[in-house]
């Protein structure tokens, strides 16, 4: 089923240049827009937004560390282009594909925000889904790589959310440090 779903999406690649261009953008650059949204939350200067940005970053960091140091080496699953002929639209190293780092980061940010700000989180979740689908379309991941990333990210984001009160002091250290460093800069918002 994993192979079949991969083939369904990847077989569409290379047919329409404009669709390929969008999918390449979603696969490589959408994550930067998502990170930008979280950074904007931080720079609003509102404590609640800064805590959300902090905990989103923490969830993403923990998910990526767990994915790259534990899950990926254990699974050691080859990328689709290693053993099959695929429509490869972007260059990528032949490192293990499970779980997708891009999807792990995207879904970590999306779930973290979704637990606190439903509308913005829904937007980020839609963006994360586009990242995941496009990574399959361009030939660098299987659907299982994306689903694994989504599951891992959801579990970590939920665990961070549940333990947020215990770690609130840590977020306030970074918020106070930011405010101290930027207190004299009138163009940056702070409360």
XYZ file of N, CA and C in Angstrom:
573
model
N 0.817 -1.199 0.000
C 0.000 0.000 0.000
C 0.861 1.264 0.000
N 1.940 1.246 0.778
C 2.859 2.373 0.825
C 3.432 2.663 -0.568
N 3.867 1.593 -1.241
C 4.413 1.734 -2.598
C 3.351 2.216 -3.572
N 2.163 1.670 -3.455
C 1.081 2.027 -4.384
C 0.685 3.491 -4.234
N 0.548 3.962 -3.000
C 0.211 5.379 -2.779
C 1.332 6.288 -3.281
N 2.569 5.848 -3.051
C 3.699 6.613 -3.573
C 3.605 6.745 -5.085
N 3.378 5.619 -5.760
C 3.299 5.628 -7.222
C 2.162 6.515 -7.727
N 1.022 6.491 -7.048
C -0.115 7.331 -7.461
C 0.258 8.816 -7.466
N 0.931 9.251 -6.416
C 1.315 10.661 -6.340
C 2.508 10.985 -7.223
N 3.534 10.166 -7.152
C 4.757 10.460 -7.885
C 4.587 10.333 -9.393
N 3.668 9.488 -9.842
C 3.421 9.350 -11.282
C 2.859 10.620 -11.906
N 2.302 11.509 -11.090
C 1.789 12.785 -11.613
C 2.913 13.783 -11.878
N 4.066 13.564 -11.253
C 5.197 14.479 -11.401
C 5.707 14.469 -12.832
N 6.139 15.620 -13.289
C 6.729 15.736 -14.616
C 5.721 15.963 -15.733
N 4.453 16.025 -15.427
C 3.431 16.220 -16.462
C 3.114 17.678 -16.723
N 3.044 18.464 -15.663
C 2.701 19.884 -15.784
C 3.743 20.696 -15.027
N 4.484 21.500 -15.762
C 5.596 22.244 -15.174
C 5.147 23.164 -14.038
N 4.013 23.824 -14.196
C 3.563 24.748 -13.149
C 3.187 23.991 -11.872
N 2.563 22.813 -12.001
C 2.241 22.000 -10.822
C 3.538 21.525 -10.171
N 4.493 21.083 -10.986
C 5.795 20.655 -10.457
C 6.476 21.787 -9.692
N 6.416 22.998 -10.241
C 7.036 24.144 -9.565
C 6.413 24.385 -8.195
N 5.080 24.315 -8.118
C 4.410 24.506 -6.824
C 4.779 23.398 -5.850
N 4.805 22.180 -6.332
C 5.138 21.059 -5.455
C 6.585 21.150 -4.962
N 7.477 21.597 -5.811
C 8.863 21.799 -5.390
C 8.937 22.885 -4.316
N 8.155 23.950 -4.490
C 8.108 25.012 -3.477
C 7.579 24.459 -2.153
N 6.457 23.734 -2.204
C 5.890 23.167 -0.976
C 6.871 22.201 -0.315
N 7.564 21.397 -1.111
C 8.472 20.387 -0.589
C 9.714 20.975 0.060
N 10.188 22.104 -0.461
C 11.457 22.660 0.030
C 11.305 23.938 0.845
N 10.369 24.796 0.468
C 10.342 26.148 1.030
C 9.144 26.473 1.911
N 8.080 25.693 1.864
C 6.902 25.973 2.692
C 7.266 25.999 4.172
N 8.211 25.169 4.558
C 8.616 25.091 5.953
C 9.143 26.436 6.456
N 9.775 27.211 5.552
C 10.283 28.530 5.937
C 9.146 29.496 6.243
N 8.050 29.394 5.506
C 6.870 30.214 5.811
C 6.297 29.850 7.175
N 6.249 28.565 7.448
C 5.730 28.110 8.735
C 6.608 28.596 9.890
N 7.910 28.476 9.721
C 8.828 28.986 10.746
C 8.674 30.498 10.901
N 8.472 31.183 9.780
C 8.261 32.631 9.826
C 7.036 33.015 10.638
N 5.971 32.244 10.514
C 4.757 32.516 11.293
C 5.038 32.365 12.782
N 5.789 31.338 13.159
C 6.120 31.143 14.570
C 7.034 32.267 15.061
N 7.965 32.690 14.236
C 8.839 33.811 14.614
C 8.025 35.090 14.793
N 7.064 35.317 13.919
C 6.197 36.496 14.056
C 5.434 36.439 15.378
N 4.972 35.243 15.761
C 4.310 35.109 17.067
C 5.229 35.605 18.180
N 6.492 35.211 18.110
C 7.448 35.639 19.139
C 7.597 37.161 19.145
N 7.741 37.744 17.962
C 8.019 39.178 17.876
C 6.794 40.063 18.082
N 5.622 39.481 18.311
C 4.464 40.318 18.683
C 4.692 40.929 20.052
N 5.531 40.308 20.852
C 5.820 40.827 22.181
C 4.814 40.398 23.234
N 3.730 39.745 22.829
C 2.732 39.260 23.787
C 3.266 37.999 24.458
N 3.177 37.959 25.761
C 3.697 36.820 26.513
C 3.073 35.511 26.049
N 1.763 35.487 25.840
C 1.110 34.232 25.419
C 1.629 33.772 24.062
N 1.851 34.703 23.133
C 2.394 34.333 21.824
C 3.843 33.874 21.925
N 4.599 34.537 22.792
C 5.995 34.140 22.962
C 6.108 32.752 23.594
N 5.227 32.462 24.537
C 5.220 31.110 25.117
C 4.848 30.089 24.049
N 3.865 30.414 23.220
C 3.472 29.502 22.155
C 4.625 29.269 21.186
N 5.327 30.326 20.816
C 6.482 30.182 19.920
C 7.570 29.342 20.587
N 7.820 29.580 21.854
C 8.836 28.812 22.579
C 8.484 27.329 22.602
N 7.253 27.009 22.995
C 6.860 25.610 23.109
C 6.722 24.938 21.745
N 6.394 25.695 20.714
C 6.389 25.145 19.351
C 7.801 24.765 18.939
N 8.749 25.655 19.229
C 10.157 25.363 18.931
C 10.676 24.187 19.729
N 10.269 24.103 20.987
C 10.689 22.982 21.826
C 10.133 21.661 21.283
N 8.866 21.644 20.913
C 8.254 20.439 20.345
C 8.970 20.018 19.066
N 9.246 21.006 18.221
C 9.937 20.707 16.959
C 11.333 20.162 17.221
N 12.057 20.781 18.140
C 13.422 20.320 18.447
C 13.419 18.899 19.007
N 12.524 18.628 19.946
C 12.454 17.282 20.526
C 12.058 16.244 19.475
N 11.090 16.586 18.633
C 10.653 15.660 17.579
C 11.773 15.363 16.599
N 12.476 16.408 16.177
C 13.565 16.216 15.216
C 14.719 15.421 15.820
N 15.041 15.698 17.074
C 16.105 14.934 17.734
C 15.736 13.459 17.857
N 14.520 13.205 18.289
C 14.069 11.823 18.424
C 14.039 11.122 17.067
N 13.555 11.833 16.047
C 13.483 11.254 14.701
C 14.864 10.933 14.151
N 15.787 11.882 14.269
C 17.085 11.695 13.620
C 18.058 10.837 14.428
N 17.954 10.841 15.744
C 18.905 10.084 16.557
C 18.420 8.697 16.936
N 17.105 8.478 16.916
C 16.602 7.190 17.363
C 15.789 6.480 16.274
N 14.718 7.105 15.825
C 13.785 6.429 14.916
C 14.420 6.148 13.555
N 15.015 7.135 12.939
C 15.583 6.962 11.600
C 16.693 5.910 11.564
N 17.655 5.947 12.500
C 18.687 4.904 12.470
C 18.127 3.499 12.719
N 17.098 3.400 13.560
C 16.507 2.090 13.827
C 15.750 1.564 12.607
N 14.996 2.433 11.963
C 14.205 2.017 10.798
C 15.101 1.814 9.577
N 16.037 2.728 9.380
C 16.978 2.681 8.254
C 16.274 2.350 6.934
N 15.183 3.048 6.684
C 14.353 2.811 5.502
C 14.878 3.632 4.324
N 15.187 2.990 3.194
C 15.737 3.736 2.053
C 14.689 4.637 1.391
N 15.164 5.687 0.780
C 14.292 6.603 0.046
C 13.768 5.924 -1.211
N 12.635 6.400 -1.730
C 12.047 5.761 -2.920
C 12.992 5.687 -4.112
N 13.804 6.723 -4.321
C 14.671 6.759 -5.501
C 15.879 5.837 -5.391
N 16.110 5.264 -4.213
C 17.249 4.371 -4.033
C 16.998 3.022 -4.701
N 15.788 2.487 -4.552
C 15.520 1.165 -5.088
C 14.550 1.119 -6.247
N 14.019 2.273 -6.633
C 12.999 2.313 -7.687
C 13.304 3.431 -8.676
N 12.714 3.320 -9.833
C 12.753 4.419 -10.789
C 11.596 5.353 -10.433
N 11.913 6.609 -10.133
C 10.890 7.572 -9.729
C 11.068 8.857 -10.533
N 10.058 9.695 -10.467
C 10.158 11.045 -11.036
C 10.732 11.921 -9.928
N 12.030 12.082 -9.928
C 12.715 12.831 -8.873
C 12.843 14.284 -9.305
N 12.114 15.176 -8.614
C 12.090 16.586 -9.006
C 13.074 17.449 -8.230
N 13.543 16.967 -7.096
C 14.534 17.728 -6.323
C 15.679 16.792 -5.956
N 16.839 17.377 -5.764
C 18.004 16.585 -5.363
C 17.915 16.307 -3.873
N 18.344 15.120 -3.505
C 18.345 14.757 -2.082
C 19.372 13.672 -1.846
N 19.979 13.706 -0.678
C 20.917 12.651 -0.289
C 20.156 11.341 -0.134
N 20.847 10.237 -0.282
C 20.227 8.916 -0.178
C 20.232 8.410 1.264
N 20.032 9.319 2.220
C 19.973 8.925 3.624
C 18.611 8.289 3.934
N 18.458 7.684 5.116
C 17.176 7.050 5.448
C 16.012 8.048 5.379
N 14.850 7.538 4.977
C 13.713 8.431 4.732
C 12.674 8.449 5.840
N 12.725 7.496 6.765
C 11.680 7.418 7.794
C 12.195 7.897 9.130
N 11.490 8.822 9.754
C 10.404 9.659 9.255
C 10.959 10.877 8.529
N 10.121 11.543 7.773
C 10.524 12.742 7.045
C 10.856 13.873 8.006
N 12.068 14.430 7.876
C 12.454 15.571 8.717
C 11.588 16.793 8.424
N 11.353 17.072 7.140
C 10.522 18.223 6.779
C 9.120 18.085 7.371
N 8.535 16.908 7.222
C 7.187 16.696 7.751
C 7.186 16.710 9.277
N 8.230 16.191 9.892
C 8.325 16.224 11.347
C 8.321 17.658 11.844
N 9.131 18.494 11.238
C 9.169 19.906 11.626
C 7.825 20.581 11.360
N 7.272 20.366 10.182
C 6.012 21.024 9.808
C 4.874 20.614 10.737
N 4.722 19.328 10.988
C 3.626 18.878 11.847
C 3.860 19.237 13.310
N 5.109 19.293 13.752
C 5.388 19.723 15.128
C 4.907 21.148 15.349
N 5.247 22.025 14.426
C 4.803 23.412 14.541
C 3.281 23.503 14.468
N 2.701 22.790 13.509
C 1.255 22.852 13.304
C 0.489 22.357 14.536
N 0.845 21.197 15.057
C 0.126 20.659 16.213
C 0.317 21.539 17.444
N 1.524 22.048 17.654
C 1.784 22.893 18.812
C 0.896 24.132 18.792
N 0.775 24.746 17.633
C -0.059 25.946 17.516
C -1.537 25.565 17.570
N -1.905 24.464 16.944
C -3.304 24.026 16.907
C -3.871 23.810 18.307
N -3.068 23.319 19.227
C -3.538 23.079 20.596
C -3.883 24.374 21.326
N -3.372 25.513 20.841
C -3.568 26.786 21.538
C -4.399 27.778 20.720
N -4.085 27.893 19.441
C -4.784 28.836 18.553
C -5.368 28.042 17.388
N -6.637 27.713 17.496
C -7.283 26.795 16.556
C -7.204 27.271 15.109
N -7.526 28.531 14.832
C -7.552 29.010 13.439
C -6.164 29.039 12.828
N -5.211 29.607 13.536
C -3.841 29.654 13.027
C -3.265 28.240 12.928
N -3.578 27.413 13.899
C -3.110 26.031 13.873
C -3.674 25.246 12.700
N -4.924 25.530 12.344
C -5.536 24.874 11.186
C -4.824 25.276 9.904
N -4.467 26.554 9.794
C -3.694 27.021 8.634
C -2.348 26.299 8.574
N -1.660 26.242 9.691
C -0.362 25.562 9.728
C -0.503 24.069 9.447
N -1.589 23.468 9.913
C -1.810 22.054 9.642
C -2.024 21.820 8.140
N -2.766 22.709 7.501
C -2.954 22.602 6.046
C -1.613 22.748 5.326
N -0.780 23.660 5.796
C 0.543 23.835 5.214
C 1.395 22.581 5.418
N 1.306 21.980 6.598
C 2.067 20.762 6.888
C 1.621 19.613 5.981
N 0.327 19.514 5.735
C -0.178 18.479 4.835
C 0.374 18.692 3.429
N 0.428 19.954 2.988
C 1.017 20.252 1.678
C 2.491 19.870 1.627
N 3.204 20.135 2.710
C 4.612 19.725 2.776
C 4.704 18.211 2.614
N 3.890 17.484 3.356
C 3.937 16.027 3.302
C 3.595 15.463 1.936
N 2.502 15.930 1.357
C 2.086 15.444 0.036
C 3.142 15.766 -1.016
N 3.679 16.964 -0.939
C 4.664 17.375 -1.944
C 5.969 16.591 -1.839
N 6.345 16.181 -0.631
C 7.567 15.380 -0.461
C 7.416 14.014 -1.141
N 6.192 13.505 -1.166
C 5.919 12.257 -1.888
C 5.922 12.537 -3.392
N 5.232 13.581 -3.782
C 5.094 13.951 -5.196
C 6.453 14.127 -5.864
N 7.392 14.804 -5.174
C 8.697 15.081 -5.786
C 9.647 13.882 -5.730
N 9.228 12.802 -5.072
C 9.978 11.558 -5.132
C 10.970 11.283 -4.021
N 10.906 12.026 -2.904
C 11.908 11.819 -1.848
C 11.378 11.090 -0.615
N 10.055 10.872 -0.544
C 9.475 10.168 0.608
C 8.314 9.275 0.197
N 8.132 8.232 0.982
C 6.947 7.389 0.892
C 5.853 7.985 1.785
N 4.592 7.636 1.536
C 3.519 8.098 2.432
C 3.743 7.689 3.888
N 4.288 6.507 4.119
C 4.564 6.064 5.485
C 5.556 6.952 6.210
N 6.493 7.531 5.455
C 7.460 8.470 6.056
C 6.745 9.702 6.601
N 5.729 10.145 5.865
C 4.974 11.332 6.258
C 4.058 10.995 7.434
N 3.381 9.864 7.351
C 2.497 9.456 8.452
C 3.282 9.221 9.740
N 4.463 8.632 9.629
C 5.315 8.443 10.801
C 5.726 9.774 11.417
N 6.068 10.725 10.561
C 6.435 12.065 11.038
C 5.251 12.737 11.719
N 4.068 12.590 11.124
C 2.873 13.203 11.694
C 2.557 12.598 13.070
N 2.658 11.291 13.180
C 2.381 10.617 14.448
C 3.395 11.017 15.519
N 4.671 10.949 15.186
C 5.717 11.331 16.130
C 5.538 12.780 16.584
N 5.299 13.677 15.640
C 5.131 15.098 15.954
C 3.918 15.342 16.831
N 2.831 14.639 16.529
C 1.620 14.800 17.333
C 1.824 14.345 18.769
N 2.505 13.222 18.941
C 2.757 12.696 20.290
C 3.640 13.658 21.081
N 4.719 14.134 20.460
C 5.637 15.040 21.167
C 4.951 16.377 21.467
N 4.235 16.938 20.498
C 3.544 18.216 20.727
C 2.514 18.076 21.844
N 1.814 16.947 21.884
C 0.835 16.709 22.940
C 1.522 16.586 24.295
N 2.640 15.854 24.343
C 3.374 15.687 25.600
C 3.908 17.020 26.115
N 4.426 17.846 25.206
C 4.915 19.170 25.613
C 3.754 20.015 26.115
N 2.633 19.956 25.426
C 1.446 20.722 25.844
C 0.988 20.286 27.234
N 0.967 18.994 27.492
C 0.525 18.483 28.791
C 1.485 18.870 29.925
N 2.753 19.049 29.612
C 3.759 19.388 30.629
C 4.155 20.858 30.596
N 3.376 21.645 29.915
C 3.703 23.061 29.720
C 3.835 23.815 31.038
N 2.950 23.573 31.981
C 3.009 24.297 33.258
C 4.302 24.004 34.000
N 4.768 22.770 33.916
C 6.027 22.403 34.579
C 7.232 23.100 33.947
N 7.120 23.389 32.651
C 8.244 24.003 31.931
C 8.051 25.499 31.707
N 7.015 26.070 32.318
C 6.712 27.481 32.095
C 7.865 28.388 32.532
N 8.541 28.015 33.599
C 9.673 28.809 34.074
C 10.779 28.900 33.027
N 10.985 27.814 32.302
C 11.999 27.807 31.250
C 11.634 28.788 30.136
N 10.371 28.794 29.740
C 9.954 29.737 28.693
C 10.119 31.175 29.164
N 9.807 31.431 30.439
C 9.922 32.800 30.960
C 11.372 33.268 31.039
N 12.308 32.352 31.225
C 13.726 32.734 31.203
C 14.068 33.327 29.833
N 13.652 32.650 28.762
C 13.938 33.134 27.410
C 13.176 34.420 27.095
N 11.941 34.522 27.568
C 11.151 35.736 27.324
C 11.775 36.930 28.052
N 12.163 36.742 29.307
C 12.792 37.836 30.055
C 14.136 38.237 29.434
N 14.905 37.254 28.984
C 16.178 37.536 28.332
C 15.957 38.350 27.053
N 14.984 37.940 26.247
C 14.632 38.682 25.028
C 14.261 40.119 25.372
N 13.433 40.301 26.372
C 12.973 41.646 26.745
C 14.116 42.497 27.286
N 15.013 41.872 28.006
C 16.164 42.616 28.527
C 17.064 43.071 27.379
N 17.306 42.172 26.432
C 18.178 42.490 25.298
C 17.550 43.515 24.350
N 16.234 43.472 24.233
C 15.566 44.354 23.260
C 14.862 45.541 23.914
N 14.975 45.665 25.208
C 14.268 46.724 25.941
C 14.571 48.126 25.428
N 15.731 48.330 24.946
C 16.120 49.664 24.481
C 15.849 49.874 22.985
N 15.415 48.818 22.322
C 15.103 48.910 20.900
C 13.619 49.197 20.723
N 13.287 50.447 20.457
C 11.887 50.874 20.419
C 11.079 50.254 19.293
N 11.737 49.806 18.217
C 11.013 49.284 17.074
C 10.535 47.843 17.272
N 11.041 47.150 18.324
C 10.601 45.777 18.596
C 9.533 45.801 19.689
N 8.405 45.133 19.452
C 7.354 45.107 20.465
C 7.740 44.245 21.664
N 7.350 44.690 22.830
C 7.507 43.922 24.061
C 6.473 44.437 25.047
N 6.014 43.542 25.899
C 4.977 43.962 26.856
C 5.541 44.118 28.238
